[in-house]
């Protein structure tokens, strides 16, 4: 029985699902394959942490019984952290070390600090902070991060802002650092600080954590009564536009917060609903039509130029082709009428596992498309023309009768030509390939053009579903007519969100949050 | 019993210890830090001073990372700190520090070994001397030999004669030095290390190649690094041909064969009349087809070593280091047997030769 896939290769979870099925198949074949051994945590297994605080004598005995290892204190502290031991045990260890050596090392204190922060002992953290400040000239990034995290949870959160400023002298703080402080500012109603830090984070070119958005959307609910509300509203809407521009999708929990926020707004009432979209691009919740997957004329031109300069020519034309070949191809494309479908010959031919039927498979696909009255271009390599077991002369000449063909040199890449021929033919032209084109996407210089490429790809790539066999009609996965992206019409918002952990980076979510304003 | 015991232990004693230390440190610091804080305010005005303060901050961070038990070097030179401060991301800084720390570790262990050896040698010399004194009384302290001791210098002379002959009659082998812009600093340093080994292996071969370093720009980084590593004098006296000329200008085009792992053609037999070209390139960032593109541009013949034809390839890239390539080329030139030549392919990359596997 055939496994049932979702409609598109770009739908969330498809890649993981296929991987799981293939794994299953593989495990049926070779069941004796061993599970990779999990690496045991270093040091954690070696030392057994005690159950209760020990007096110095007993610590000494334990250390001696282990042959007086050099870093006994740090190793023991690490195992206390991994075991999540009681704070008093750690304190007794520190006392032992302090009495033994007269001081404590930075490393040991840092590990103790980790234990305190994980265990939520914020008062103890204040003490450690004072001690570390007094004994050491400065702090490393690990300690700063821990202090920021811990201080942010307490009334002394403003000090976390100070530590953050200190980190900035040498480093751009991490998203997590920013998140902790922003969440603290929100919690204490200091939205001005929260927003200025958020803006700083964005200017630094970092992508905020989902939790940060979660916090910000929650915050405004609290300060609703205040006068500055319009400003907050505008800023929160700007977050949504940021998601749109960077093709980021909120997680389900954030989507819930967004919905709650919209529904709590004063003035015209917003109603939210969890929705999905029909293949025609209509929201099942409110019945309105979504943004089209088609590119605008300017976007289209931009993408076409970028693909030509960055993917095909790149830094060196000779990497993928030769100038003569490129010229030959340009002349060829110009001479022919615009194509309706461009086929990646080698990719399509290899759909069937059976290598002997490569040309049969290709012929079947070409005929099917030609029967629909489409103007077809087949791209391939010159070796396909040399009659062989895989490439029968008869089939190849039939293909050449039914479609236009262009064969590149055997050492040239054919994919870039495929992209260009499709883009050159215009917006209606599609291409047939199973290749996800990730390496070509990676050749594009910036995120914006990569997103443009991905949008175009989702709207124009035909993927053959199931098997190709003689006598069987060829089915293609359906191409959605709408773009999966955060979008608004002013009176409505449609926000795709992640309800699964299984989405790969080149896939798009299937679930939507639909928000509409009633007048 | 337990609760009793925990009451007995003074759990916060360590805090008093650290705090008493801290106040001491504070006094000391406040005595020292006065002028430096002033300098901090001044720094805001001058760009130069600000630069040095950011270097200080970097140095301080490294020292804190060291105390936190991270893998960082004990000592750093001014230039290394500057390079570190110029790196923008945390990951790249950590990577650079790890590299320095490992390098430092090697250096220290080497020094330790040297000292140990030195001590051993001194001990043995002393022992020998004592023995000699004992023997002197018998009068048997002179050895009788036919030849003088064969000094390293004699070997050098012999090898130099051979390489000189290769420079007149030997088969040329070209290293294409045109990849300067494709490599990072680290990669370029690695390339030069490999080139040094290449020259060494070639010199010691029974029938050396006539090495050509082509496209070597007189003021380029390759040249600078090579001269730095060899020393001015040795570099001038090296028995290889270095030129800024292109190999196309030196040899007839039909004689040239560019060796590249991306080539579709397999080098089945070694041709003594051809001039093989090897790209002097270490490519850590996977720039596929770089040297193939060069060969295509010049319409040269290309070839790859018959690795798949002879070896059960396991892991790793098919591109080999320059010293491995020269040893393979030297061996195939001498013996004509790929089984012999491909012994220089690192064994971790393959599961042995095809024939051997079928025999067993």
PDB file of N, CA, C and O in Angstrom, chain A residues 451-477:
ATOM      1  N   UNK A 451      14.088  34.391  -0.530  1.00  0.00           N
ATOM      2  CA  UNK A 451      12.655  34.229  -0.255  1.00  0.00           C
ATOM      3  C   UNK A 451      11.830  34.400  -1.520  1.00  0.00           C
ATOM      4  O   UNK A 451      10.860  33.686  -1.752  1.00  0.00           O
ATOM      5  N   UNK A 452      12.294  35.341  -2.360  1.00  0.00           N
ATOM      6  CA  UNK A 452      11.624  35.557  -3.642  1.00  0.00           C
ATOM      7  C   UNK A 452      11.713  34.288  -4.487  1.00  0.00           C
ATOM      8  O   UNK A 452      10.730  33.839  -5.081  1.00  0.00           O
ATOM      9  N   UNK A 453      12.897  33.709  -4.513  1.00  0.00           N
ATOM     10  CA  UNK A 453      13.117  32.485  -5.282  1.00  0.00           C
ATOM     11  C   UNK A 453      12.195  31.392  -4.758  1.00  0.00           C
ATOM     12  O   UNK A 453      11.568  30.676  -5.526  1.00  0.00           O
ATOM     13  N   UNK A 454      12.096  31.263  -3.455  1.00  0.00           N
ATOM     14  CA  UNK A 454      11.296  30.194  -2.852  1.00  0.00           C
ATOM     15  C   UNK A 454       9.819  30.373  -3.189  1.00  0.00           C
ATOM     16  O   UNK A 454       9.119  29.413  -3.482  1.00  0.00           O
ATOM     17  N   UNK A 455       9.378  31.618  -3.164  1.00  0.00           N
ATOM     18  CA  UNK A 455       7.979  31.889  -3.496  1.00  0.00           C
ATOM     19  C   UNK A 455       7.699  31.492  -4.946  1.00  0.00           C
ATOM     20  O   UNK A 455       6.722  30.811  -5.243  1.00  0.00           O
ATOM     21  N   UNK A 456       8.613  31.904  -5.821  1.00  0.00           N
ATOM     22  CA  UNK A 456       8.451  31.561  -7.237  1.00  0.00           C
ATOM     23  C   UNK A 456       8.465  30.053  -7.409  1.00  0.00           C
ATOM     24  O   UNK A 456       7.664  29.475  -8.135  1.00  0.00           O
ATOM     25  N   UNK A 457       9.370  29.392  -6.703  1.00  0.00           N
ATOM     26  CA  UNK A 457       9.514  27.944  -6.813  1.00  0.00           C
ATOM     27  C   UNK A 457       8.223  27.233  -6.399  1.00  0.00           C
ATOM     28  O   UNK A 457       7.765  26.306  -7.060  1.00  0.00           O
ATOM     29  N   UNK A 458       7.626  27.681  -5.284  1.00  0.00           N
ATOM     30  CA  UNK A 458       6.397  27.034  -4.825  1.00  0.00           C
ATOM     31  C   UNK A 458       5.273  27.214  -5.843  1.00  0.00           C
ATOM     32  O   UNK A 458       4.426  26.341  -5.990  1.00  0.00           O
ATOM     33  N   UNK A 459       5.323  28.325  -6.556  1.00  0.00           N
ATOM     34  CA  UNK A 459       4.247  28.604  -7.506  1.00  0.00           C
ATOM     35  C   UNK A 459       4.465  27.996  -8.881  1.00  0.00           C
ATOM     36  O   UNK A 459       3.547  27.974  -9.691  1.00  0.00           O
ATOM     37  N   UNK A 460       5.669  27.540  -9.162  1.00  0.00           N
ATOM     38  CA  UNK A 460       5.964  27.112 -10.533  1.00  0.00           C
ATOM     39  C   UNK A 460       6.550  25.725 -10.674  1.00  0.00           C
ATOM     40  O   UNK A 460       6.792  25.266 -11.780  1.00  0.00           O
ATOM     41  N   UNK A 461       6.831  25.044  -9.549  1.00  0.00           N
ATOM     42  CA  UNK A 461       7.457  23.734  -9.675  1.00  0.00           C
ATOM     43  C   UNK A 461       6.408  22.629  -9.688  1.00  0.00           C
ATOM     44  O   UNK A 461       5.586  22.513  -8.778  1.00  0.00           O
ATOM     45  N   UNK A 462       6.468  21.815 -10.741  1.00  0.00           N
ATOM     46  CA  UNK A 462       5.580  20.654 -10.831  1.00  0.00           C
ATOM     47  C   UNK A 462       6.342  19.440 -10.331  1.00  0.00           C
ATOM     48  O   UNK A 462       7.430  19.129 -10.832  1.00  0.00           O
ATOM     49  N   UNK A 463       5.797  18.770  -9.337  1.00  0.00           N
ATOM     50  CA  UNK A 463       6.451  17.572  -8.819  1.00  0.00           C
ATOM     51  C   UNK A 463       5.583  16.374  -9.155  1.00  0.00           C
ATOM     52  O   UNK A 463       4.375  16.378  -8.889  1.00  0.00           O
ATOM     53  N   UNK A 464       6.184  15.359  -9.767  1.00  0.00           N
ATOM     54  CA  UNK A 464       5.420  14.169 -10.133  1.00  0.00           C
ATOM     55  C   UNK A 464       5.113  13.376  -8.870  1.00  0.00           C
ATOM     56  O   UNK A 464       6.001  13.088  -8.067  1.00  0.00           O
ATOM     57  N   UNK A 465       3.833  13.045  -8.687  1.00  0.00           N
ATOM     58  CA  UNK A 465       3.452  12.274  -7.512  1.00  0.00           C
ATOM     59  C   UNK A 465       3.306  10.810  -7.888  1.00  0.00           C
ATOM     60  O   UNK A 465       2.767  10.478  -8.935  1.00  0.00           O
ATOM     61  N   UNK A 466       3.798   9.946  -7.050  1.00  0.00           N
ATOM     62  CA  UNK A 466       3.654   8.510  -7.295  1.00  0.00           C
ATOM     63  C   UNK A 466       4.553   8.003  -8.404  1.00  0.00           C
ATOM     64  O   UNK A 466       5.530   8.649  -8.782  1.00  0.00           O
ATOM     65  N   UNK A 467       4.210   6.834  -8.939  1.00  0.00           N
ATOM     66  CA  UNK A 467       5.082   6.178  -9.919  1.00  0.00           C
ATOM     67  C   UNK A 467       4.703   6.555 -11.338  1.00  0.00           C
ATOM     68  O   UNK A 467       3.581   6.959 -11.602  1.00  0.00           O
ATOM     69  N   UNK A 468       5.671   6.394 -12.215  1.00  0.00           N
ATOM     70  CA  UNK A 468       5.395   6.565 -13.632  1.00  0.00           C
ATOM     71  C   UNK A 468       5.487   5.189 -14.266  1.00  0.00           C
ATOM     72  O   UNK A 468       6.530   4.543 -14.196  1.00  0.00           O
ATOM     73  N   UNK A 469       4.386   4.718 -14.794  1.00  0.00           N
ATOM     74  CA  UNK A 469       4.409   3.409 -15.442  1.00  0.00           C
ATOM     75  C   UNK A 469       3.663   3.517 -16.755  1.00  0.00           C
ATOM     76  O   UNK A 469       2.766   4.354 -16.891  1.00  0.00           O
ATOM     77  N   UNK A 470       4.031   2.704 -17.736  1.00  0.00           N
ATOM     78  CA  UNK A 470       3.326   2.767 -19.021  1.00  0.00           C
ATOM     79  C   UNK A 470       1.850   2.481 -18.814  1.00  0.00           C
ATOM     80  O   UNK A 470       1.477   1.598 -18.051  1.00  0.00           O
ATOM     81  N   UNK A 471       1.039   3.280 -19.462  1.00  0.00           N
ATOM     82  CA  UNK A 471      -0.399   3.062 -19.369  1.00  0.00           C
ATOM     83  C   UNK A 471      -1.039   3.765 -18.189  1.00  0.00           C
ATOM     84  O   UNK A 471      -2.253   3.838 -18.089  1.00  0.00           O
ATOM     85  N   UNK A 472      -0.228   4.269 -17.297  1.00  0.00           N
ATOM     86  CA  UNK A 472      -0.798   4.964 -16.142  1.00  0.00           C
ATOM     87  C   UNK A 472      -0.705   6.457 -16.365  1.00  0.00           C
ATOM     88  O   UNK A 472       0.321   6.947 -16.841  1.00  0.00           O
ATOM     89  N   UNK A 473      -1.763   7.163 -16.025  1.00  0.00           N
ATOM     90  CA  UNK A 473      -1.686   8.602 -16.237  1.00  0.00           C
ATOM     91  C   UNK A 473      -0.748   9.227 -15.210  1.00  0.00           C
ATOM     92  O   UNK A 473      -0.616   8.725 -14.090  1.00  0.00           O
ATOM     93  N   UNK A 474      -0.123  10.284 -15.655  1.00  0.00           N
ATOM     94  CA  UNK A 474       0.867  10.912 -14.781  1.00  0.00           C
ATOM     95  C   UNK A 474       0.208  12.011 -13.962  1.00  0.00           C
ATOM     96  O   UNK A 474      -0.501  12.862 -14.503  1.00  0.00           O
ATOM     97  N   UNK A 475       0.421  11.933 -12.655  1.00  0.00           N
ATOM     98  CA  UNK A 475      -0.193  12.924 -11.780  1.00  0.00           C
ATOM     99  C   UNK A 475       0.864  13.861 -11.218  1.00  0.00           C
ATOM    100  O   UNK A 475       1.969  13.432 -10.882  1.00  0.00           O
ATOM    101  N   UNK A 476       0.510  15.118 -11.151  1.00  0.00           N
ATOM    102  CA  UNK A 476       1.419  16.088 -10.531  1.00  0.00           C
ATOM    103  C   UNK A 476       0.836  16.541  -9.213  1.00  0.00           C
ATOM    104  O   UNK A 476      -0.378  16.612  -9.059  1.00  0.00           O
ATOM    105  N   UNK A 477       1.729  16.842  -8.273  1.00  0.00           N
ATOM    106  CA  UNK A 477       1.253  17.418  -7.012  1.00  0.00           C
ATOM    107  C   UNK A 477       0.670  18.787  -7.314  1.00  0.00           C
ATOM    108  O   UNK A 477       1.184  19.517  -8.159  1.00  0.00           O
TER     109      UNK A 477
END
